[in-house]
Amino acid sequence: MDESDDRSPGPVWVVAANVVAWRRCGVGGQELRPGTKFFKGGAKVYVSGVYWGPGGDRVTVAGRERHTGRWIVIDTATRHLHNFRPKLLHTPRVLERLREERYARGFTDAHYAVDAAPVLERYARQYRAATAPGSPHPDHCLCHACLTGEALDADDSVGPVAAG
């Protein structure tokens, strides 16, 4: 019976997020690419670990790989994700992949996941704004910041801070 308990781990708290539809890259952020190398734009991923030391710029996520549809666990940049929210993860295959990669613990409890979600969202916005500061967005830009209006918010928030 103990073996069956080990095979079906209980649910864990994680932070769910979505991959940005389009991201800026290249010199001056003038090139647009859909999603990331491993995930399609809009894909749902589960954040199971955060590297808080360097400012939360990297997270460990589990999600379905864009070409094969297999569940993978990788480290990715926080700026490529948005819409962070706490979630109690029950999916057995995801829990199994996280356990294989030694990230099955997730966040310690619901309160920690609830507190971490808005912090990760704030970091993601900051890192997206810092991708190509001072470079204009290309015409008809489809990046996440332009589609959601973040670019306008970032311009408004940077002005008074720089002046002060």
Coordinates of C-alpha atoms in Angstrom, one line a residue:
M1 CA 0.0 0.0 0.0
D2 CA 2.9 2.4 0.7
E3 CA 4.0 2.0 -2.9
S4 CA 0.6 3.1 -4.3
D5 CA 0.7 6.1 -2.0
D6 CA 4.1 7.1 -3.5
R7 CA 2.8 6.8 -7.0
S8 CA -0.2 9.2 -6.5
P9 CA 1.1 12.3 -4.8
G10 CA -1.4 14.6 -3.2
P11 CA -2.3 18.0 -4.7
V12 CA 0.2 20.8 -4.2
W13 CA -0.2 24.6 -4.4
V14 CA 1.4 26.2 -7.4
V15 CA 1.1 29.5 -9.3
A16 CA -0.6 29.1 -12.7
A17 CA 0.3 31.5 -15.5
N18 CA 0.0 31.9 -19.2
V19 CA 2.7 32.3 -21.8
V20 CA 2.6 35.7 -23.6
A21 CA 1.2 35.5 -27.1
W22 CA 4.0 37.6 -28.7
R23 CA 7.3 38.7 -27.2
R24 CA 9.9 41.3 -28.3
C25 CA 13.4 40.1 -29.0
G26 CA 16.4 40.9 -31.2
V27 CA 18.3 44.2 -31.4
G28 CA 16.2 47.0 -29.9
G29 CA 13.3 44.6 -29.4
Q30 CA 12.2 45.1 -33.0
E31 CA 11.6 41.4 -33.7
L32 CA 8.5 39.7 -32.5
R33 CA 8.2 35.9 -31.8
P34 CA 5.2 33.9 -30.8
G35 CA 5.3 32.3 -27.4
T36 CA 8.7 30.9 -26.3
K37 CA 11.0 28.2 -27.7
F38 CA 9.2 25.6 -25.6
F39 CA 5.6 26.9 -25.2
K40 CA 3.0 28.2 -27.5
G41 CA 1.6 31.7 -26.8
G42 CA -1.3 31.5 -24.4
A43 CA -0.2 28.1 -23.1
K44 CA -1.0 27.4 -19.4
V45 CA 2.0 26.6 -17.3
Y46 CA 2.4 25.9 -13.6
V47 CA 5.1 27.7 -11.7
S48 CA 6.6 25.4 -9.0
G49 CA 9.7 27.3 -8.1
V50 CA 11.0 30.8 -8.1
Y51 CA 14.6 32.1 -7.9
W52 CA 13.9 35.0 -5.5
G53 CA 17.6 35.8 -5.1
P54 CA 18.3 37.6 -8.4
G55 CA 14.9 39.3 -8.3
G56 CA 12.5 36.7 -9.5
D57 CA 13.7 36.9 -13.1
R58 CA 13.6 33.1 -13.5
V59 CA 11.0 30.5 -12.6
T60 CA 10.6 26.8 -12.9
V61 CA 7.5 25.8 -14.8
A62 CA 5.7 22.7 -15.9
G63 CA 3.7 22.8 -19.1
R64 CA 2.9 21.1 -22.4
E65 CA 5.7 21.4 -24.9
R66 CA 4.7 23.3 -28.1
H67 CA 5.7 20.6 -30.6
T68 CA 5.1 17.3 -28.9
G69 CA 2.5 18.1 -26.3
R70 CA 4.5 16.2 -23.7
W71 CA 4.7 17.7 -20.1
I72 CA 8.1 19.2 -19.5
V73 CA 9.7 21.0 -16.6
I74 CA 12.0 23.9 -17.4
D75 CA 13.4 27.2 -16.1
T76 CA 12.1 30.2 -18.1
A77 CA 12.2 34.0 -17.8
T78 CA 9.4 35.6 -15.7
R79 CA 8.9 38.2 -18.4
H80 CA 7.5 35.6 -20.8
L81 CA 4.6 34.8 -18.5
H82 CA 1.5 36.8 -17.4
N83 CA -1.8 36.3 -15.6
F84 CA -0.3 34.7 -12.5
R85 CA -2.8 33.1 -10.1
P86 CA -2.7 30.6 -7.3
K87 CA -3.9 27.1 -8.1
L88 CA -4.2 23.8 -6.2
L89 CA -2.7 21.3 -8.7
H90 CA -4.3 17.9 -8.9
T91 CA -3.2 16.7 -12.4
P92 CA -1.3 13.4 -11.8
R93 CA 1.0 13.6 -14.8
V94 CA 2.1 17.1 -14.0
L95 CA 2.7 16.1 -10.3
E96 CA 4.7 13.1 -11.5
R97 CA 6.9 15.2 -13.8
L98 CA 7.5 17.7 -11.0
R99 CA 8.5 14.9 -8.7
E100 CA 10.9 13.5 -11.3
E101 CA 12.5 16.9 -11.4
R102 CA 12.5 17.3 -7.6
Y103 CA 10.0 20.2 -7.7
A104 CA 7.0 18.3 -6.4
R105 CA 6.7 20.4 -3.3
G106 CA 5.4 23.5 -5.1
F107 CA 4.6 26.3 -2.8
T108 CA 4.3 25.4 0.9
D109 CA 0.7 26.5 1.3
A110 CA -2.2 28.4 -0.2
H111 CA -1.2 31.7 1.5
Y112 CA 2.3 31.6 0.1
A113 CA 1.0 30.9 -3.5
V114 CA -1.6 33.8 -3.1
D115 CA 1.1 36.1 -1.9
A116 CA 3.6 35.1 -4.7
A117 CA 1.2 35.5 -7.6
P118 CA 1.0 39.3 -7.6
V119 CA 4.7 39.7 -6.9
L120 CA 5.5 37.5 -9.9
E121 CA 3.1 39.6 -12.0
R122 CA 4.8 42.8 -11.0
Y123 CA 8.2 41.3 -11.7
A124 CA 7.1 40.1 -15.1
R125 CA 5.8 43.6 -16.0
Q126 CA 9.1 45.2 -14.9
Y127 CA 11.2 42.7 -16.9
R128 CA 9.1 43.1 -20.0
A129 CA 9.4 46.9 -19.8
A130 CA 13.2 46.6 -19.4
T131 CA 13.6 44.3 -22.4
A132 CA 14.3 47.2 -24.8
P133 CA 14.1 50.4 -22.9
G134 CA 14.2 53.5 -25.1
S135 CA 13.6 51.6 -28.3
P136 CA 10.3 52.3 -30.0
H137 CA 7.9 49.4 -30.6
P138 CA 7.6 48.3 -34.3
D139 CA 4.6 49.4 -36.3
H140 CA 1.5 47.3 -35.6
C141 CA 3.3 45.7 -32.6
L142 CA 1.7 42.6 -31.2
C143 CA 3.9 42.2 -28.1
H144 CA 2.2 41.6 -24.8
A145 CA 2.9 45.1 -23.5
C146 CA 1.2 46.7 -26.6
L147 CA -1.8 44.3 -26.7
T148 CA -2.6 44.8 -23.0
G149 CA -1.7 48.5 -22.7
E150 CA 1.3 47.8 -20.4
A151 CA 3.6 49.9 -22.7
L152 CA 1.4 53.0 -22.1
D153 CA 1.3 52.3 -18.3
A154 CA 5.1 51.8 -18.2
D155 CA 5.7 55.1 -20.0
D156 CA 3.4 57.0 -17.6
S157 CA 5.0 55.4 -14.5
V158 CA 8.6 55.9 -15.7
G159 CA 8.2 59.7 -16.4
P160 CA 7.5 61.0 -12.9
V161 CA 10.0 58.6 -11.2
A162 CA 12.8 59.7 -13.5
A163 CA 12.0 63.4 -13.0
G164 CA 12.0 63.0 -9.2

